[in-house]
């Protein structure tokens, strides 16, 4: 359907912008991603003035075209600078071997994808050090640059995700804002624990496992940890409660980890 004006395209009204006191904590849906930089005028970015602002984003996987493109990021950076903020792009290294495993590897990939100072107008920082932060009784190592920032900006590409269902801003921080050690801990915590006494060998867990990590026959239950991704599907599906998590559901841990990254901050979030 053709949108009639700028406000329609941004799916937000001026009345909301001007009238609501806690505007920074509201959820706003942009219907046209290209209008995002323009739409930042709807946020009260004045409080970002003079602040170092990490723009938290995923700068893409090798041979995968789905990431927020540097051209759009450049415009967001421009808007933040217009608000007299001092933005820099930020992400952490990942826990699996590949092109984002070390800082050097990730910097190379970021450059290849166009995330350079010249193209986006600000520094690009990759880090893997963190500060222990407790949420709901568990410790998450929040990346130094996020922990020490008073203002942060999330730029997340939304995607279907085999473990978290939908990956967006919460995953951008919950997994992407913490150290390798915390990433591994979150994954390990959601692996299944089997209780033989309760098992009826119904085979439901094997049916739902997307990675063929479980095999069940009439009197045996086999689990291959090498194949398991800790998605939790088998735990949720077991009708006899014979499976439980090592510690807790991945989605819960991601939410807590994201909270550790963003708590007590001023934030502008976009997806
Ligand atoms: S779903 Fe539960 S009860 Fe059925 S085979 Fe798997 S572990 Fe056993
Ligand atoms: S946690 Fe997911 S990947 Fe692992 S065995 Fe269960 S269903 Fe399969």
PDB file of N, CA and C and ligand atoms in Angstrom, residues 190-192 205 208-211 213-214 223 227-235, ligand 2:
ATOM      1  N   UNK A 190      22.147 -24.312  28.103  1.00  0.00           N
ATOM      2  CA  UNK A 190      20.853 -24.737  27.584  1.00  0.00           C
ATOM      3  C   UNK A 190      20.913 -26.124  26.929  1.00  0.00           C
ATOM      4  N   UNK A 191      21.997 -26.848  27.148  1.00  0.00           N
ATOM      5  CA  UNK A 191      22.083 -28.223  26.633  1.00  0.00           C
ATOM      6  C   UNK A 191      21.177 -29.129  27.479  1.00  0.00           C
ATOM      7  N   UNK A 192      20.656 -30.218  26.884  1.00  0.00           N
ATOM      8  CA  UNK A 192      19.713 -31.061  27.636  1.00  0.00           C
ATOM      9  C   UNK A 192      20.384 -32.016  28.625  1.00  0.00           C
ATOM     10  N   UNK A 205      11.602 -36.394  21.205  1.00  0.00           N
ATOM     11  CA  UNK A 205      12.809 -35.540  21.231  1.00  0.00           C
ATOM     12  C   UNK A 205      13.629 -35.709  19.950  1.00  0.00           C
ATOM     13  N   UNK A 208      11.955 -33.878  16.994  1.00  0.00           N
ATOM     14  CA  UNK A 208      12.030 -32.408  16.922  1.00  0.00           C
ATOM     15  C   UNK A 208      13.460 -31.882  16.796  1.00  0.00           C
ATOM     16  N   UNK A 209      14.439 -32.716  17.090  1.00  0.00           N
ATOM     17  CA  UNK A 209      15.827 -32.219  17.048  1.00  0.00           C
ATOM     18  C   UNK A 209      16.222 -31.861  15.615  1.00  0.00           C
ATOM     19  N   UNK A 210      16.578 -30.593  15.376  1.00  0.00           N
ATOM     20  CA  UNK A 210      16.919 -30.201  14.003  1.00  0.00           C
ATOM     21  C   UNK A 210      18.291 -30.689  13.565  1.00  0.00           C
ATOM     22  N   UNK A 211      19.081 -31.231  14.487  1.00  0.00           N
ATOM     23  CA  UNK A 211      20.459 -31.608  14.149  1.00  0.00           C
ATOM     24  C   UNK A 211      20.743 -33.106  14.270  1.00  0.00           C
ATOM     25  N   UNK A 213      20.717 -34.992  16.741  1.00  0.00           N
ATOM     26  CA  UNK A 213      21.633 -35.247  17.854  1.00  0.00           C
ATOM     27  C   UNK A 213      21.104 -36.324  18.801  1.00  0.00           C
ATOM     28  N   UNK A 214      19.836 -36.729  18.616  1.00  0.00           N
ATOM     29  CA  UNK A 214      19.249 -37.732  19.509  1.00  0.00           C
ATOM     30  C   UNK A 214      18.745 -38.910  18.679  1.00  0.00           C
ATOM     31  N   UNK A 223      22.503 -39.705  22.757  1.00  0.00           N
ATOM     32  CA  UNK A 223      22.644 -38.266  22.544  1.00  0.00           C
ATOM     33  C   UNK A 223      24.063 -37.982  22.055  1.00  0.00           C
ATOM     34  N   UNK A 227      26.849 -32.913  17.988  1.00  0.00           N
ATOM     35  CA  UNK A 227      25.864 -32.405  17.027  1.00  0.00           C
ATOM     36  C   UNK A 227      24.902 -31.399  17.668  1.00  0.00           C
ATOM     37  N   UNK A 228      24.815 -31.401  18.983  1.00  0.00           N
ATOM     38  CA  UNK A 228      23.811 -30.582  19.691  1.00  0.00           C
ATOM     39  C   UNK A 228      24.178 -29.097  19.656  1.00  0.00           C
ATOM     40  N   UNK A 229      23.168 -28.246  19.469  1.00  0.00           N
ATOM     41  CA  UNK A 229      23.344 -26.798  19.419  1.00  0.00           C
ATOM     42  C   UNK A 229      22.748 -26.109  20.640  1.00  0.00           C
ATOM     43  N   UNK A 230      22.186 -26.902  21.535  1.00  0.00           N
ATOM     44  CA  UNK A 230      21.590 -26.304  22.729  1.00  0.00           C
ATOM     45  C   UNK A 230      20.361 -25.473  22.432  1.00  0.00           C
ATOM     46  N   UNK A 231      19.582 -25.886  21.432  1.00  0.00           N
ATOM     47  CA  UNK A 231      18.419 -25.070  21.050  1.00  0.00           C
ATOM     48  C   UNK A 231      17.251 -25.238  22.027  1.00  0.00           C
ATOM     49  N   UNK A 232      17.233 -26.347  22.743  1.00  0.00           N
ATOM     50  CA  UNK A 232      16.188 -26.559  23.751  1.00  0.00           C
ATOM     51  C   UNK A 232      14.896 -27.144  23.216  1.00  0.00           C
ATOM     52  N   UNK A 233      14.830 -27.416  21.919  1.00  0.00           N
ATOM     53  CA  UNK A 233      13.578 -27.937  21.340  1.00  0.00           C
ATOM     54  C   UNK A 233      13.187 -29.269  21.982  1.00  0.00           C
ATOM     55  N   UNK A 234      14.166 -30.137  22.224  1.00  0.00           N
ATOM     56  CA  UNK A 234      13.862 -31.454  22.800  1.00  0.00           C
ATOM     57  C   UNK A 234      13.335 -31.309  24.236  1.00  0.00           C
ATOM     58  N   UNK A 235      13.918 -30.381  24.982  1.00  0.00           N
ATOM     59  CA  UNK A 235      13.489 -30.186  26.374  1.00  0.00           C
ATOM     60  C   UNK A 235      12.030 -29.724  26.402  1.00  0.00           C
TER      61      UNK A 235
HETATM   62  S1  LIG B   2      19.029 -29.093  22.424  1.00  0.00           S
HETATM   63 FE1  LIG B   2      18.347 -28.891  20.284  1.00  0.00          FE
HETATM   64  S2  LIG B   2      20.091 -29.601  19.106  1.00  0.00           S
HETATM   65 FE2  LIG B   2      20.425 -30.318  21.185  1.00  0.00          FE
HETATM   66  S3  LIG B   2      19.582 -32.355  21.237  1.00  0.00           S
HETATM   67 FE3  LIG B   2      17.962 -30.976  21.913  1.00  0.00          FE
HETATM   68  S4  LIG B   2      16.813 -30.489  20.060  1.00  0.00           S
HETATM   69 FE4  LIG B   2      18.759 -31.377  19.429  1.00  0.00          FE
END
